[in-house]
mmCIF file of C-alpha atoms in Angstrom:
data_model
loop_
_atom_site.group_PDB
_atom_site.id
_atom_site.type_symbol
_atom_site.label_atom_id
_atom_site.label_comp_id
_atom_site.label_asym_id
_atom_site.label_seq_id
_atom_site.Cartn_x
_atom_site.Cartn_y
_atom_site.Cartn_z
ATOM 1 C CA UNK A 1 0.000 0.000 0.000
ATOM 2 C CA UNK A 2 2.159 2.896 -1.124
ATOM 3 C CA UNK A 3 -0.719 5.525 -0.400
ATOM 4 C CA UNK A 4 -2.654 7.898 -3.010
ATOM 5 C CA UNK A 5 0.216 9.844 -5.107
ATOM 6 C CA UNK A 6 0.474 13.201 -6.129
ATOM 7 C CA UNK A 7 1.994 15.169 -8.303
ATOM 8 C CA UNK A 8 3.568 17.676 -8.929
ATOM 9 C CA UNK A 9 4.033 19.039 -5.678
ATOM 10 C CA UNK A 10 4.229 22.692 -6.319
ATOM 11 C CA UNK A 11 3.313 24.784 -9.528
ATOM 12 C CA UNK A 12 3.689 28.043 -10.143
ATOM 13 C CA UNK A 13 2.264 29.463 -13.011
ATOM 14 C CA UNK A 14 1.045 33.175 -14.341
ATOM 15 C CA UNK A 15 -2.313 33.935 -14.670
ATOM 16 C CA UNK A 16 -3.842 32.943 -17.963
ATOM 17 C CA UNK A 17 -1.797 29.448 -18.584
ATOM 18 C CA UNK A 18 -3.467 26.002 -18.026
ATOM 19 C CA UNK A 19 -2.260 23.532 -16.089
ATOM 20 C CA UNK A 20 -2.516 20.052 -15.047
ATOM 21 C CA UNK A 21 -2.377 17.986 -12.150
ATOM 22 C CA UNK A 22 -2.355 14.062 -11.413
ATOM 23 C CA UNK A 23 -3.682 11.688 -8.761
ATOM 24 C CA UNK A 24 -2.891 8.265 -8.584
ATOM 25 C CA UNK A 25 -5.084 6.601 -5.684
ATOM 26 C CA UNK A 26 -4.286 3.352 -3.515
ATOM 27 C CA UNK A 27 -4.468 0.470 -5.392
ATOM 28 C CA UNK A 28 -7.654 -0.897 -6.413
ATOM 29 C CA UNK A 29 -9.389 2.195 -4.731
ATOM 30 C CA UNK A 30 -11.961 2.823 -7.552
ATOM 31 C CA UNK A 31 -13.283 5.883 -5.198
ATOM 32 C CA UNK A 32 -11.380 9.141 -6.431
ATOM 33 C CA UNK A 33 -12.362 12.320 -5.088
ATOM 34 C CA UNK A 34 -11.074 15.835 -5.506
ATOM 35 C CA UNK A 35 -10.689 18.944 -3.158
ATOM 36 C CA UNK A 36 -9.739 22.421 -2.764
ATOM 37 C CA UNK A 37 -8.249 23.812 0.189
ATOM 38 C CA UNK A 38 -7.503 27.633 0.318
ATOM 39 C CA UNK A 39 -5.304 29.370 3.199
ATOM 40 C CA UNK A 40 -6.773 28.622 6.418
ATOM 41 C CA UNK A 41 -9.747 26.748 5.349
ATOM 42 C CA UNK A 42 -11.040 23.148 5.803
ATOM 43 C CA UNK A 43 -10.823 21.369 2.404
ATOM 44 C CA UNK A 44 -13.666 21.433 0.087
ATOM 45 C CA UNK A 45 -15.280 19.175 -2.227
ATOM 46 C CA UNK A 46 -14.793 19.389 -6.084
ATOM 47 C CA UNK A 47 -15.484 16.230 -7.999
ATOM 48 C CA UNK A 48 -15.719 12.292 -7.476
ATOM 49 C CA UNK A 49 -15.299 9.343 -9.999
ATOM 50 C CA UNK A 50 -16.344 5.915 -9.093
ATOM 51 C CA UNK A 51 -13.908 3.656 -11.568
ATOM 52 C CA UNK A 52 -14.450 6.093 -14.585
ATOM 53 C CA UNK A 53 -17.390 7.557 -14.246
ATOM 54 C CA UNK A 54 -17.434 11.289 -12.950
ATOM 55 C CA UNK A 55 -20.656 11.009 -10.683
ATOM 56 C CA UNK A 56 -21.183 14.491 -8.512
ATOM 57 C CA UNK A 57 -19.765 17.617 -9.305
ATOM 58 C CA UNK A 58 -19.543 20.577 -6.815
ATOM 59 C CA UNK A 59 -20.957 24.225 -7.681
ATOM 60 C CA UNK A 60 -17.131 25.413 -7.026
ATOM 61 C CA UNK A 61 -16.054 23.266 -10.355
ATOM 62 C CA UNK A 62 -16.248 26.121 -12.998
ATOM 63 C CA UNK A 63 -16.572 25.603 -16.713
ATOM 64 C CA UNK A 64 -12.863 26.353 -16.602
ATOM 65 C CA UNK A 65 -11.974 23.178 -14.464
ATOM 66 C CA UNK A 66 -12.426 19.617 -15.641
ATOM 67 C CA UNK A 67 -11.525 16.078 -14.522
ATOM 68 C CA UNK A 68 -10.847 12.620 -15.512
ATOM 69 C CA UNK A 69 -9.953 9.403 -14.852
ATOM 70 C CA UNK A 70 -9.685 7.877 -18.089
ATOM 71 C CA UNK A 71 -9.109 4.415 -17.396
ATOM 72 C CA UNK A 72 -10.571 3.859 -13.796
ATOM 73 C CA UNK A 73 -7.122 4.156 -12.404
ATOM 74 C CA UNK A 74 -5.158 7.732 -12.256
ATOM 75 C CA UNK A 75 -7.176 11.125 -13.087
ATOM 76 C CA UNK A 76 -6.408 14.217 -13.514
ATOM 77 C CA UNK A 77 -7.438 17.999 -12.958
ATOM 78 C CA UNK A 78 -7.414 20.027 -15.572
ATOM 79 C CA UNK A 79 -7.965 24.415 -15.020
ATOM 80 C CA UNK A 80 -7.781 26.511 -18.112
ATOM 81 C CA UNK A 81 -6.955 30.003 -18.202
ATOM 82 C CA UNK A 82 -5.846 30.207 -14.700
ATOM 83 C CA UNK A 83 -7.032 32.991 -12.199
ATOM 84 C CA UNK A 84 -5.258 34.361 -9.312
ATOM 85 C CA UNK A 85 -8.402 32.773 -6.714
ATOM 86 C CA UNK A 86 -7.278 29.298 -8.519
ATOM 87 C CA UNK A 87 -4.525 30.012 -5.699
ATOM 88 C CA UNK A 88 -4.911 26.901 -2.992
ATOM 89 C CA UNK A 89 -3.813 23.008 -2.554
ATOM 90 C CA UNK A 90 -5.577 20.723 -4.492
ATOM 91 C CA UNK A 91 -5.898 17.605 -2.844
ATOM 92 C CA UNK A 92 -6.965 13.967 -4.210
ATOM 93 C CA UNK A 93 -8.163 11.024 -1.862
ATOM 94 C CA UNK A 94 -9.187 7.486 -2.572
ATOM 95 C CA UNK A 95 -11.637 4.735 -0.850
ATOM 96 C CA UNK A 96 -12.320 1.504 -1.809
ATOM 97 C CA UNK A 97 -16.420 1.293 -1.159
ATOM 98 C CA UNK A 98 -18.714 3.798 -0.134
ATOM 99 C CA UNK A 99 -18.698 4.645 3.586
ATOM 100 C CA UNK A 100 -15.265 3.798 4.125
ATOM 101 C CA UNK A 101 -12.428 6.145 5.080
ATOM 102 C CA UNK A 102 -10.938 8.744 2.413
ATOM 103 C CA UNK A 103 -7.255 8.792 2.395
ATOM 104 C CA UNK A 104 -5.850 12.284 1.352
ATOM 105 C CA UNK A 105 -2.326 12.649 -1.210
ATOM 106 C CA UNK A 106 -0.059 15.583 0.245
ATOM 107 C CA UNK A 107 -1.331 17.568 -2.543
ATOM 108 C CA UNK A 108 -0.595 20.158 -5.274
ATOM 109 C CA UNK A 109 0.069 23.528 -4.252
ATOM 110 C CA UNK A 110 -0.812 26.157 -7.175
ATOM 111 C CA UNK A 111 0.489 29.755 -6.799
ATOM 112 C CA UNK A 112 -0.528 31.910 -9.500
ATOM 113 C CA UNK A 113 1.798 35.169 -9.981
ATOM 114 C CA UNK B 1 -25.605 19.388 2.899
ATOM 115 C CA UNK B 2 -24.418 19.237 6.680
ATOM 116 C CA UNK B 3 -22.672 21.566 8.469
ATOM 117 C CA UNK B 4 -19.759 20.551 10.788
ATOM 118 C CA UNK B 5 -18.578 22.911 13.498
ATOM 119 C CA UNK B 6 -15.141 22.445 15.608
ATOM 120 C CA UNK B 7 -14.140 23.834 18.779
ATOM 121 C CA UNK B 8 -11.960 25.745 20.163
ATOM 122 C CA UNK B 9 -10.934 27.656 17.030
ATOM 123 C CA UNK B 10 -7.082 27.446 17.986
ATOM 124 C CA UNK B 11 -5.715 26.114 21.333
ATOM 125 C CA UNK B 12 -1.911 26.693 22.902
ATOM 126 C CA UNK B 13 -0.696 23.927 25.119
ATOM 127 C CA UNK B 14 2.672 23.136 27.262
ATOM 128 C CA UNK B 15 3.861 19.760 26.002
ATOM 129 C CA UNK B 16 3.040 17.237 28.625
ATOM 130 C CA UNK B 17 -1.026 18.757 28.844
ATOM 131 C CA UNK B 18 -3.981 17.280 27.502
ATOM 132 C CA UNK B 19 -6.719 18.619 25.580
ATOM 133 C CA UNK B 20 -10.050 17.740 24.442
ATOM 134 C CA UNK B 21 -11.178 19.121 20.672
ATOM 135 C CA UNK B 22 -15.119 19.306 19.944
ATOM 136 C CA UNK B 23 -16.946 18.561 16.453
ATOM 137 C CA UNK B 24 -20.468 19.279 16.064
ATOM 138 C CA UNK B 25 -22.389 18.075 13.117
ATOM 139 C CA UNK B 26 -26.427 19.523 12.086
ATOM 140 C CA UNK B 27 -27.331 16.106 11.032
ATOM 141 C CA UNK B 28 -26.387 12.432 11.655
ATOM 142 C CA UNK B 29 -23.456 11.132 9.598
ATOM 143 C CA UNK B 30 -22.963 7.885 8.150
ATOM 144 C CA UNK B 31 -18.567 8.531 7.572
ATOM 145 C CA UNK B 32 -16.532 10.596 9.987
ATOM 146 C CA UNK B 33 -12.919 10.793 10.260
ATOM 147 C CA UNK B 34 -11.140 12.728 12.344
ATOM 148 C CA UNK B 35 -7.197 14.266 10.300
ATOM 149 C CA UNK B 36 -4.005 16.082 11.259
ATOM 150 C CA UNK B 37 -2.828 18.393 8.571
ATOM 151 C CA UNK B 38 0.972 19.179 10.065
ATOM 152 C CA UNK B 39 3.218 22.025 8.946
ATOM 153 C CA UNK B 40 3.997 20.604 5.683
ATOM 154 C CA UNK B 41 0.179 20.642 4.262
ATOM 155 C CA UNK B 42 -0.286 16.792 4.782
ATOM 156 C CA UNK B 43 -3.612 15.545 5.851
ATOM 157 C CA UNK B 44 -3.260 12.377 8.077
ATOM 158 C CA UNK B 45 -6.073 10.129 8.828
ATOM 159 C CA UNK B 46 -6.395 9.452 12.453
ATOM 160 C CA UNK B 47 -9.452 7.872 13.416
ATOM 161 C CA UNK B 48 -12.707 6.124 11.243
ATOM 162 C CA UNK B 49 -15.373 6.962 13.668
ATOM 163 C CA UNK B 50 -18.694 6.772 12.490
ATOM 164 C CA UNK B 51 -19.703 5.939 16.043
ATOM 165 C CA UNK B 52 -17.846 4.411 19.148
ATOM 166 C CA UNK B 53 -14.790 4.836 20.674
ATOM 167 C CA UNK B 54 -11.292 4.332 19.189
ATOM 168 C CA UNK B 55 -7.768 4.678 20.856
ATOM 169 C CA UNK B 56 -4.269 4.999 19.037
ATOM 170 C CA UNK B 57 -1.468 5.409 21.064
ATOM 171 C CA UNK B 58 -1.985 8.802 23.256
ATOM 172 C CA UNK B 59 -4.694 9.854 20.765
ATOM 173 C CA UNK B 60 -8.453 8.278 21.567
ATOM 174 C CA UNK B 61 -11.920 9.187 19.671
ATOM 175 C CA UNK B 62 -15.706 9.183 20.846
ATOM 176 C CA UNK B 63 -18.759 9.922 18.500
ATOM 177 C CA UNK B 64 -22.313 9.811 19.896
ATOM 178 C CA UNK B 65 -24.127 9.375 16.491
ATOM 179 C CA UNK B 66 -27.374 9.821 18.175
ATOM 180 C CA UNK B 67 -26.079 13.513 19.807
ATOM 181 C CA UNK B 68 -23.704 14.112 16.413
ATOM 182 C CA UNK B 69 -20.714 15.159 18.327
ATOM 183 C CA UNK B 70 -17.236 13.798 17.893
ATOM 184 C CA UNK B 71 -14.361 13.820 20.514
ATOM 185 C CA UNK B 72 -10.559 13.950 19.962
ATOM 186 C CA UNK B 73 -8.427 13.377 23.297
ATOM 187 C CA UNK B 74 -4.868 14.199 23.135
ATOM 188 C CA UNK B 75 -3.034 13.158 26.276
ATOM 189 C CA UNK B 76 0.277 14.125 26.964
ATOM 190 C CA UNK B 77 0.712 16.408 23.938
ATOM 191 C CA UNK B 78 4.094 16.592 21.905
ATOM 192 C CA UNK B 79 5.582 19.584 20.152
ATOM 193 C CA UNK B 80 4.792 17.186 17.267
ATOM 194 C CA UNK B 81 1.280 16.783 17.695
ATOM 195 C CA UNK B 82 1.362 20.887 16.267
ATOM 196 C CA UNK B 83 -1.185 21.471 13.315
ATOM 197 C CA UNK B 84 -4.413 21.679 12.617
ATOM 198 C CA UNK B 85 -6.778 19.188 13.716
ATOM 199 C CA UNK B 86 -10.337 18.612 11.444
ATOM 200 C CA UNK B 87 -13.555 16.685 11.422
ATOM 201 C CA UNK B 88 -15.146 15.390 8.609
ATOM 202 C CA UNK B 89 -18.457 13.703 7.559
ATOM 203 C CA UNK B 90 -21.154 13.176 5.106
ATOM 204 C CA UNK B 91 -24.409 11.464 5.562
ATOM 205 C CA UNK B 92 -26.055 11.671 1.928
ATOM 206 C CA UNK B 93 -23.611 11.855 -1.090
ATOM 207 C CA UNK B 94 -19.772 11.379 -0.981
ATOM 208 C CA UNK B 95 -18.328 14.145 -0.310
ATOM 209 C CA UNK B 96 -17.018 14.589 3.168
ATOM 210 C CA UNK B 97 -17.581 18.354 4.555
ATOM 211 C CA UNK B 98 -14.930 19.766 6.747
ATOM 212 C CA UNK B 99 -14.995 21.837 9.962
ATOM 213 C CA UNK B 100 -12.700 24.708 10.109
ATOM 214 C CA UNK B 101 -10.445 22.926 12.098
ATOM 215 C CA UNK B 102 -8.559 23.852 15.522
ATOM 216 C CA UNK B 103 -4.987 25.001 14.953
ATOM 217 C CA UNK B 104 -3.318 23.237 18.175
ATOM 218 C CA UNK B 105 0.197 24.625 18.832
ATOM 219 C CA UNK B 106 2.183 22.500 21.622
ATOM 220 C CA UNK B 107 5.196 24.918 23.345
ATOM 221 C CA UNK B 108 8.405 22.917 24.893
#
């Protein structure tokens, strides 16, 4: 069990550019959930898969973010046309059935300049 | 969606103390863990506690579904137990909903 995997650990990036972030979860965890956390908040929810399928969305996930997990294994997060509040740690976690515990990767921290 | 509320906000302690951190919840939940996020930004699971009482090492955990309240004991704190300290739970859906955490700071 080598834990859910992040990467990369840090980006910084200027306002305007895309960019990309991976999750790989636990192994056969085929829960994958996304989260936000800006500077002194709790974490907050952005998106789940279940194997491949994208199944709840939050209101936070603007038409400029978007998610997948092509293959049922790692996903990714996607934002376009980056905005300075796009500043915050984006976390991924993984379970392996509903109702059990979410482990949390260390996260991607995004600064935009 | 719920609404999960922790208590104190932040808390100082001299190593060697113990403290007791509070998480309310407006409905009952069906998940709730209890995490450290430490200095570096990582969230560590402590405790599955839907309901019950769980003990790891000087940390213990008590949920009384039925009152939706969670404890988290830390006995003889360590300058390492610093960080923020959240609850989280969902009852409907999957997405767990945070508290706002207490920010525990342990002074040698």
């Amino acid at each position: 069990d080598t834990g859910v995997s992040q990467n990369p650990r840090h980006k910084i990036t200027k306002r305007g550019q895309n960019v990309t972030f991976r999750c790989d979860p636990i192994s056969e965890h085929n829960r994958l959930y996304w989260y936000r956390q800006t500077l002194g908040q709790g974490p907050e929810f952005l998106t789940y898969f279940q194997n491949e399928a994208q199944l709840e969305k939050s209101r936070l996930l603007s038409d400029r973010f978007s998610a997948e997990r092509p293959k049922g294994s790692f996903s990714t997060l996607e934002i376009q046309r980056t905005e300075q509040g796009d500043s915050a740690m984006y976390l991924c976690a993984s379970s392996i059935l509903q109702g059990q515990p979410q482990h949390f990767g260390d996260g991607t921290r995004l600064s935009i300049l | 969606g719920i609404q999960v509320e922790q208590s104190p906000p932040d808390l100082i302690l001299q190593e060697g103390a113990n403290s007791t951190l509070r998480c309310n919840f407006s409905d009952s939940v069906n998940n709730l863990q209890w995490f450290h996020q430490n200095p570096w930004g990582q969230l560590i699971n402590l405790f599955y506690i839907p309901s019950g009482t769980k003990q790891n090492g000087r940390l213990s955990a008590t949920t009384v579904a039925t009152e939706r309240y969670s404890l988290l004991y830390i006995s003889s704190s360590q300058t390492t137990d610093s960080g923020v300290y959240f609850c989280a739970g969902y009852n409907a859906g999957n997405m767990l909903t945070f508290g706002g955490g207490t920010r525990l700071m342990v002074k040698p």
